[in-house]
mmCIF file of C-alpha atoms in Angstrom:
data_model
loop_
_atom_site.group_PDB
_atom_site.id
_atom_site.type_symbol
_atom_site.label_atom_id
_atom_site.label_comp_id
_atom_site.label_asym_id
_atom_site.label_seq_id
_atom_site.Cartn_x
_atom_site.Cartn_y
_atom_site.Cartn_z
ATOM 1 C CA SER A 1 111.436 104.156 118.479
ATOM 2 C CA ALA A 2 110.928 101.704 115.663
ATOM 3 C CA VAL A 3 109.301 98.452 115.138
ATOM 4 C CA ILE A 4 110.983 95.901 113.259
ATOM 5 C CA MET A 5 108.894 92.788 112.275
ATOM 6 C CA TRP A 6 109.792 89.623 110.257
ATOM 7 C CA GLN A 7 108.636 85.950 109.745
ATOM 8 C CA THR A 8 110.400 82.742 109.579
ATOM 9 C CA ASP A 9 109.628 78.996 109.079
ATOM 10 C CA SER A 10 110.782 78.021 112.357
ATOM 11 C CA GLY A 11 112.640 79.400 115.643
ATOM 12 C CA ASP A 12 111.729 81.739 118.429
ATOM 13 C CA GLU A 13 114.767 83.883 118.740
ATOM 14 C CA SER A 14 114.018 87.757 117.768
ATOM 15 C CA ILE A 15 117.279 89.890 117.641
ATOM 16 C CA VAL A 16 117.738 93.076 116.043
ATOM 17 C CA GLU A 17 121.355 94.516 115.659
ATOM 18 C CA TRP A 18 121.050 98.133 115.025
ATOM 19 C CA GLY A 19 123.194 101.065 115.132
ATOM 20 C CA ILE A 20 123.792 104.563 113.279
ATOM 21 C CA THR A 21 126.616 102.922 110.829
ATOM 22 C CA SER A 22 126.613 99.765 109.009
ATOM 23 C CA GLY A 23 128.700 98.382 111.889
ATOM 24 C CA LEU A 24 125.598 98.206 113.792
ATOM 25 C CA GLY A 25 126.615 97.987 117.770
ATOM 26 C CA GLU A 26 123.331 97.749 119.459
ATOM 27 C CA ILE A 27 121.148 94.633 120.096
ATOM 28 C CA THR A 28 117.871 94.564 121.307
ATOM 29 C CA SER A 29 115.897 91.360 121.785
ATOM 30 C CA GLY A 30 111.895 90.916 121.171
ATOM 31 C CA SER A 31 109.330 88.243 121.025
ATOM 32 C CA SER A 32 107.709 85.860 118.820
ATOM 33 C CA VAL A 33 104.197 84.099 118.011
ATOM 34 C CA ALA A 34 102.761 81.519 116.044
ATOM 35 C CA VAL A 35 101.053 82.472 112.790
ATOM 36 C CA ASN A 36 98.655 80.049 111.042
ATOM 37 C CA PHE A 37 100.951 76.906 111.859
ATOM 38 C CA ASP A 38 103.110 76.341 115.273
ATOM 39 C CA SER A 39 106.509 76.111 112.928
ATOM 40 C CA VAL A 40 105.723 79.553 111.407
ATOM 41 C CA ARG A 41 106.829 82.699 113.851
ATOM 42 C CA LEU A 42 105.976 86.589 113.604
ATOM 43 C CA HIS A 43 108.718 87.867 115.306
ATOM 44 C CA THR A 44 108.628 91.389 116.629
ATOM 45 C CA VAL A 45 111.320 93.900 118.202
ATOM 46 C CA LYS A 46 111.007 97.479 119.128
ATOM 47 C CA ILE A 47 114.140 99.468 119.504
ATOM 48 C CA GLU A 48 114.390 102.810 121.338
ATOM 49 C CA PRO A 49 115.251 105.250 122.055
ATOM 50 C CA LEU A 50 115.898 106.908 118.479
ATOM 51 C CA ASP A 51 116.934 110.147 117.679
ATOM 52 C CA ARG A 52 114.795 112.406 115.456
ATOM 53 C CA PHE A 53 115.641 112.704 111.756
ATOM 54 C CA THR A 54 118.343 110.303 111.687
ATOM 55 C CA THR A 55 119.400 107.261 109.567
ATOM 56 C CA TYR A 56 119.821 103.967 111.318
ATOM 57 C CA PHE A 57 121.095 100.495 110.199
ATOM 58 C CA TYR A 58 119.829 97.147 111.132
ATOM 59 C CA ARG A 59 120.204 93.266 110.556
ATOM 60 C CA THR A 60 117.314 90.826 112.002
ATOM 61 C CA ARG A 61 118.657 87.620 113.464
ATOM 62 C CA THR A 62 116.940 84.460 114.482
ATOM 63 C CA GLY A 63 118.934 81.599 115.653
ATOM 64 C CA LYS A 64 121.901 81.055 112.751
ATOM 65 C CA ILE A 65 119.537 83.007 110.295
ATOM 66 C CA GLU A 66 120.394 86.543 109.669
ATOM 67 C CA SER A 67 118.756 89.044 107.311
ATOM 68 C CA ASP A 68 120.929 91.665 104.927
ATOM 69 C CA ILE A 69 121.626 95.009 106.650
ATOM 70 C CA PHE A 70 119.034 97.518 106.005
ATOM 71 C CA SER A 71 118.489 101.180 107.001
ATOM 72 C CA PHE A 72 115.571 103.739 107.825
ATOM 73 C CA ARG A 73 115.151 107.042 108.938
ATOM 74 C CA THR A 74 113.247 108.544 111.903
ATOM 75 C CA PRO A 75 110.599 111.488 111.449
ATOM 76 C CA PRO A 76 111.802 115.085 112.287
ATOM 77 C CA PHE A 77 109.999 117.356 114.610
ATOM 78 C CA ALA A 78 107.027 119.430 113.050
ATOM 79 C CA SER A 79 109.036 122.478 114.050
ATOM 80 C CA GLU A 80 111.636 121.404 111.887
ATOM 81 C CA HIS A 81 109.892 122.097 108.900
ATOM 82 C CA ARG A 82 111.776 119.449 106.897
ATOM 83 C CA SER A 83 110.816 118.494 103.438
ATOM 84 C CA PHE A 84 109.549 114.882 102.777
ATOM 85 C CA ARG A 85 107.653 112.739 100.571
ATOM 86 C CA PHE A 86 105.503 109.371 101.403
ATOM 87 C CA ALA A 87 103.734 107.268 99.187
ATOM 88 C CA ALA A 88 99.906 106.192 99.097
ATOM 89 C CA MET A 89 99.024 103.220 97.395
ATOM 90 C CA SER A 90 95.805 100.568 97.749
ATOM 91 C CA ASP A 91 93.738 97.637 96.274
ATOM 92 C CA MET A 92 97.098 95.852 95.186
ATOM 93 C CA GLN A 93 95.089 92.793 95.840
ATOM 94 C CA ILE A 94 96.033 90.273 92.923
ATOM 95 C CA ASP A 95 94.341 90.373 89.652
ATOM 96 C CA ASN A 96 94.333 87.271 87.965
ATOM 97 C CA ASP A 97 94.862 89.164 84.567
ATOM 98 C CA ALA A 98 97.700 90.843 85.578
ATOM 99 C CA PRO A 99 99.364 89.187 88.741
ATOM 100 C CA GLY A 100 102.490 90.653 88.522
ATOM 101 C CA LYS A 101 101.175 94.536 88.518
ATOM 102 C CA PHE A 102 101.623 95.208 92.066
ATOM 103 C CA ARG A 103 105.393 93.626 91.926
ATOM 104 C CA GLU A 104 105.631 96.082 88.672
ATOM 105 C CA ILE A 105 104.334 98.937 90.441
ATOM 106 C CA ALA A 106 106.218 98.735 93.731
ATOM 107 C CA ASN A 107 109.789 98.089 91.955
ATOM 108 C CA ASP A 108 109.770 99.411 88.312
ATOM 109 C CA GLY A 109 107.609 102.413 89.229
ATOM 110 C CA LEU A 110 108.174 103.581 92.449
ATOM 111 C CA LEU A 111 111.419 102.416 93.021
ATOM 112 C CA GLY A 112 112.518 103.055 89.745
ATOM 113 C CA TYR A 113 111.465 106.555 90.085
ATOM 114 C CA LEU A 114 113.213 107.342 92.988
ATOM 115 C CA ASN A 115 116.299 105.454 91.542
ATOM 116 C CA GLU A 116 116.820 108.182 89.181
ATOM 117 C CA ASN A 117 118.437 109.850 92.210
ATOM 118 C CA ASN A 118 121.667 107.800 91.789
ATOM 119 C CA GLY A 119 123.646 107.262 95.006
ATOM 120 C CA VAL A 120 120.784 108.592 97.269
ATOM 121 C CA PRO A 121 119.807 105.984 99.865
ATOM 122 C CA LEU A 122 115.942 105.105 99.916
ATOM 123 C CA PRO A 123 115.074 106.394 103.266
ATOM 124 C CA ASP A 124 116.310 109.432 102.364
ATOM 125 C CA GLN A 125 113.987 109.904 99.447
ATOM 126 C CA LEU A 126 110.798 108.549 101.041
ATOM 127 C CA ALA A 127 109.312 108.654 104.268
ATOM 128 C CA LEU A 128 106.640 106.401 104.693
ATOM 129 C CA VAL A 129 103.955 104.412 102.766
ATOM 130 C CA ILE A 130 100.362 104.472 103.642
ATOM 131 C CA VAL A 131 97.888 101.684 102.452
ATOM 132 C CA PRO A 132 94.203 102.556 102.804
ATOM 133 C CA GLY A 133 92.818 99.052 102.331
ATOM 134 C CA ASP A 134 92.679 95.938 100.043
ATOM 135 C CA LEU A 135 96.386 94.526 100.737
ATOM 136 C CA VAL A 136 95.315 91.042 99.498
ATOM 137 C CA ALA A 137 92.376 89.324 97.815
ATOM 138 C CA ASP A 138 91.164 87.444 100.963
ATOM 139 C CA GLY A 139 92.938 88.442 104.373
ATOM 140 C CA THR A 140 91.807 84.791 105.871
ATOM 141 C CA ASN A 141 94.239 83.345 103.242
ATOM 142 C CA PHE A 142 97.479 82.690 105.026
ATOM 143 C CA ASP A 143 99.569 82.053 101.986
ATOM 144 C CA GLN A 144 98.233 85.589 99.986
ATOM 145 C CA TRP A 145 100.112 87.826 102.671
ATOM 146 C CA LYS A 146 103.898 86.503 101.804
ATOM 147 C CA ASN A 147 103.264 85.688 98.339
ATOM 148 C CA HIS A 148 100.907 88.756 97.131
ATOM 149 C CA PHE A 149 101.742 91.385 99.429
ATOM 150 C CA PHE A 150 104.837 91.467 101.463
ATOM 151 C CA ASN A 151 107.213 89.486 98.876
ATOM 152 C CA PRO A 152 106.683 91.970 95.795
ATOM 153 C CA ALA A 153 107.559 94.741 97.903
ATOM 154 C CA GLU A 154 110.146 93.204 100.363
ATOM 155 C CA PHE A 155 113.000 95.931 99.237
ATOM 156 C CA LEU A 156 110.500 98.833 99.649
ATOM 157 C CA PHE A 157 109.027 97.430 102.741
ATOM 158 C CA SER A 158 112.188 96.432 104.545
ATOM 159 C CA GLN A 159 113.492 100.172 104.687
ATOM 160 C CA ILE A 160 110.084 102.206 104.524
ATOM 161 C CA PRO A 161 107.727 102.259 107.316
ATOM 162 C CA VAL A 162 104.363 101.100 106.292
ATOM 163 C CA TYR A 163 100.933 102.225 107.793
ATOM 164 C CA PRO A 164 98.029 100.287 106.226
ATOM 165 C CA VAL A 165 94.361 100.354 107.045
ATOM 166 C CA PRO A 166 92.385 97.126 106.425
ATOM 167 C CA GLY A 167 89.895 97.112 103.621
ATOM 168 C CA ASN A 168 86.936 95.052 103.017
ATOM 169 C CA HIS A 169 89.137 92.273 101.490
ATOM 170 C CA GLU A 170 91.063 91.979 104.445
ATOM 171 C CA ARG A 171 87.756 90.595 106.044
ATOM 172 C CA ASN A 172 88.991 91.758 109.753
ATOM 173 C CA SER A 173 91.232 88.948 109.653
ATOM 174 C CA VAL A 174 93.511 88.189 112.775
ATOM 175 C CA TYR A 175 96.777 88.294 110.110
ATOM 176 C CA PHE A 176 96.176 91.830 109.166
ATOM 177 C CA PHE A 177 96.323 93.077 112.821
ATOM 178 C CA GLN A 178 99.437 90.448 113.655
ATOM 179 C CA TYR A 179 101.364 91.545 110.502
ATOM 180 C CA PHE A 180 101.399 95.348 111.432
ATOM 181 C CA HIS A 181 102.291 97.062 114.615
ATOM 182 C CA LEU A 182 100.147 100.290 114.264
ATOM 183 C CA PRO A 183 99.811 103.275 116.572
ATOM 184 C CA GLU A 184 97.755 102.275 119.568
ATOM 185 C CA ASN A 185 96.283 105.926 120.257
ATOM 186 C CA GLY A 186 92.738 105.242 118.711
ATOM 187 C CA THR A 187 89.604 104.288 120.813
ATOM 188 C CA PRO A 188 90.650 101.198 123.118
ATOM 189 C CA ALA A 189 87.706 99.297 122.002
ATOM 190 C CA TYR A 190 88.918 99.578 118.219
ATOM 191 C CA ALA A 191 92.666 99.671 118.648
ATOM 192 C CA GLU A 192 94.644 99.561 115.550
ATOM 193 C CA HIS A 193 90.928 100.091 113.558
ATOM 194 C CA TRP A 194 91.553 103.785 113.455
ATOM 195 C CA TRP A 195 94.609 105.716 114.604
ATOM 196 C CA TYR A 196 96.691 108.829 114.056
ATOM 197 C CA LYS A 197 100.515 109.226 112.963
ATOM 198 C CA ASP A 198 102.396 112.772 113.211
ATOM 199 C CA TYR A 199 105.222 112.909 110.945
ATOM 200 C CA GLY A 200 107.059 116.527 110.656
ATOM 201 C CA ASN A 201 104.296 118.738 110.353
ATOM 202 C CA ILE A 202 101.452 116.435 109.093
ATOM 203 C CA ARG A 203 98.915 114.133 110.897
ATOM 204 C CA ILE A 204 97.763 111.160 109.063
ATOM 205 C CA ILE A 205 94.463 109.537 110.320
ATOM 206 C CA GLY A 206 93.789 105.793 109.346
ATOM 207 C CA MET A 207 90.218 105.181 109.847
ATOM 208 C CA ASP A 208 88.682 101.168 109.217
ATOM 209 C CA SER A 209 85.219 101.946 107.658
ATOM 210 C CA ASN A 210 84.141 98.145 107.737
#
């Protein structure tokens, strides 16, 4: 399965069109919740069943507004011994002396490096991104999530799964837990505060030390 999430200024409809080609063909509906203000909605759609190690294309839709078509790739089984790479990055909370640094690293650095393989789609080069904390300077500040974290890396995050762990700067904010759908396999009392994710033949463990 895969969970697709997006935010709109208004509208409750949460639809993902998806398929194994850019022609899409499948449609799955989800749900939306209010984020901070009643007019701002966070949409979540889970699409399934998906085949392993397969590229899928998708587009999100809320009312008459629709996104571009993006793609992602599902994980392989451990027994297949597939090669893959992932990126680990953290502490991208804004630095007033260099406010554009995260955008520079995400686009000129990481994507610039990957784009040297001309013609190879991004999901074929990068499996996932893990972020061990401090995504924003103040997790209780609603505007920082859009302006400081999601917007600078929108091209990357629209195609590569993101698995974060809250740092002290997130301040245990409700926004962190609304904006991410993390594996629900940790201790029930601490759901999404600690979790594990198997990808191929590795296991990644996320732990909220706060």
